[in-house]
Tab-separated table of C-alpha atoms in Angstrom:
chain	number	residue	atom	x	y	z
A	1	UNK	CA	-2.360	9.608	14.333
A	2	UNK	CA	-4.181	13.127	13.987
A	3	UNK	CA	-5.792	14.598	11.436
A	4	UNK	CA	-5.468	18.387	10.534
A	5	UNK	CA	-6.581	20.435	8.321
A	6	UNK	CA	-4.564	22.322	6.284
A	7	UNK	CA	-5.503	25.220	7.613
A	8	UNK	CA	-4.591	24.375	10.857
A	9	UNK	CA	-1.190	22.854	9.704
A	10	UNK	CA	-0.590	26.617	8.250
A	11	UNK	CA	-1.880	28.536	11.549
A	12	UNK	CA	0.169	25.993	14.005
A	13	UNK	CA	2.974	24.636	11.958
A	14	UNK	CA	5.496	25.205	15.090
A	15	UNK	CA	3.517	23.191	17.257
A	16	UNK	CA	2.697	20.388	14.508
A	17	UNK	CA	6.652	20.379	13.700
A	18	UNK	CA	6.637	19.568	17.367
A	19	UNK	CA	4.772	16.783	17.540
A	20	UNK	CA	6.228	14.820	15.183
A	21	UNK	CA	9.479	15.378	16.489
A	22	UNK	CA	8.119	13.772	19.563
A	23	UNK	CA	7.034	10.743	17.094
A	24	UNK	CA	3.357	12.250	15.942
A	25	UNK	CA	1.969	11.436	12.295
A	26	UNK	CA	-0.667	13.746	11.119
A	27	UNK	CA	-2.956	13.471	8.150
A	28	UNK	CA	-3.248	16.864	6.705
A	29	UNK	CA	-6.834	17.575	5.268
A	30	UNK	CA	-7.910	19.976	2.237
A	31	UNK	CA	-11.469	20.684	2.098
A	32	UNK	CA	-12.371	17.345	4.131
A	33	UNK	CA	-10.419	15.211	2.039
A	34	UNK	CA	-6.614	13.505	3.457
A	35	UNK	CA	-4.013	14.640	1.145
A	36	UNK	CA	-0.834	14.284	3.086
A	37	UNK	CA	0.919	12.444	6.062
A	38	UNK	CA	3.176	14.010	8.077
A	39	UNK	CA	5.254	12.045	10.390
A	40	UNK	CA	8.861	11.578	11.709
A	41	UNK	CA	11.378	10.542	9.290
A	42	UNK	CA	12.889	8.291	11.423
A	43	UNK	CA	9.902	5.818	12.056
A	44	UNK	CA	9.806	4.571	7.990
A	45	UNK	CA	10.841	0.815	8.739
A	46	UNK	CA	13.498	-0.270	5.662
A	47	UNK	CA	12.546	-3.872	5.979
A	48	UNK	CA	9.128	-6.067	6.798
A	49	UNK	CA	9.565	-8.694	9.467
A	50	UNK	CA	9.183	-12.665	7.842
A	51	UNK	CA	6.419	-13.147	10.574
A	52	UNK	CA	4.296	-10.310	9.574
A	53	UNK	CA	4.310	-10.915	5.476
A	54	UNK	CA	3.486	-14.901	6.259
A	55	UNK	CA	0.832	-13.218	8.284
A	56	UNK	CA	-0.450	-11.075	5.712
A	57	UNK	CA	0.148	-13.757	2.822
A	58	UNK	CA	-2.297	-16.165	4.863
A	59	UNK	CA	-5.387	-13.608	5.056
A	60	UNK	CA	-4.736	-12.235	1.465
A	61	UNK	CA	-7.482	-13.509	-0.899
A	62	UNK	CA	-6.752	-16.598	-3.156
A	63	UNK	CA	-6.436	-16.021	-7.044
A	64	UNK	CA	-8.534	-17.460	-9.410
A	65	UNK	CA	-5.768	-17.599	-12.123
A	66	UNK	CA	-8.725	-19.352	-14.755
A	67	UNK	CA	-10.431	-15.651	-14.147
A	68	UNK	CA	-7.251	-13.324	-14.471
A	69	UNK	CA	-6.239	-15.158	-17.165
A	70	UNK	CA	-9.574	-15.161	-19.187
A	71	UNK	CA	-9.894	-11.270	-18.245
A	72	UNK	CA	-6.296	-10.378	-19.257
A	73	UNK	CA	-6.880	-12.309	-22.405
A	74	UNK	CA	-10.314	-9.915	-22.925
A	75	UNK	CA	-8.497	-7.110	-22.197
A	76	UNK	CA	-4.952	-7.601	-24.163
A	77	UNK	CA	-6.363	-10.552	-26.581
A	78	UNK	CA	-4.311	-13.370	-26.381
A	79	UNK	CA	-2.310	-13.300	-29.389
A	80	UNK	CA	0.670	-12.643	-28.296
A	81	UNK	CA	0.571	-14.875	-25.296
A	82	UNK	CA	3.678	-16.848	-24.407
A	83	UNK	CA	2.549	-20.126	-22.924
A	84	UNK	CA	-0.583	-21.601	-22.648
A	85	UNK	CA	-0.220	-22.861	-18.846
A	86	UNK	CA	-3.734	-21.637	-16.947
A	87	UNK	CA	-1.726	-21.483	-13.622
A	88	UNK	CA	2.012	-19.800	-14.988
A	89	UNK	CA	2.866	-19.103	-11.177
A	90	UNK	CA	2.147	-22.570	-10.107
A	91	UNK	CA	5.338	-24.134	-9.109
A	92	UNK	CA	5.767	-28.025	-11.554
């Protein structure tokens, strides 16, 4: 991946166009800040592989439902809560 400003991207759009032809993303900057992606259209992958999500599933932070709960309850009040489970994802 390069990054570009969008200066740049204006001056040498030919070349740019180019390069991601050949399979080159760029992130396109505006006043030092990324604010686009440019890459191929063909290399957007319609499906995630089993392996990976398992993957990311098992390094992904555990939920404190008691704490979601209790903050969504703050937040939207809890009268109009259906159920009263403290885990409603937990499988019974």
């Amino acid at each position: 991946m390069k990054v570009i400003s969008q200066r740049e991207l204006a001056a040498r759009s030919k070349a740019v166009l180019d390069d991601v032809e050949a399979g080159e993303t760029y992130h396109v900057t505006r006043n030092g800040t990324e604010i686009a992606e440019v890459r191929p259209l063909g290399s957007r992958r319609r499906f995630v592989p089993v392996e990976e999500l398992q993957r990311k599933w098992r390094n992904a932070p555990r939920v404190d439902y008691t704490a979601m709960r209790a903050e969504a309850d703050e937040f939207y009040g809890d009268e109009d809560r259906i159920g009263d489970d403290a885990n409603p994802w937990e499988r019974k």
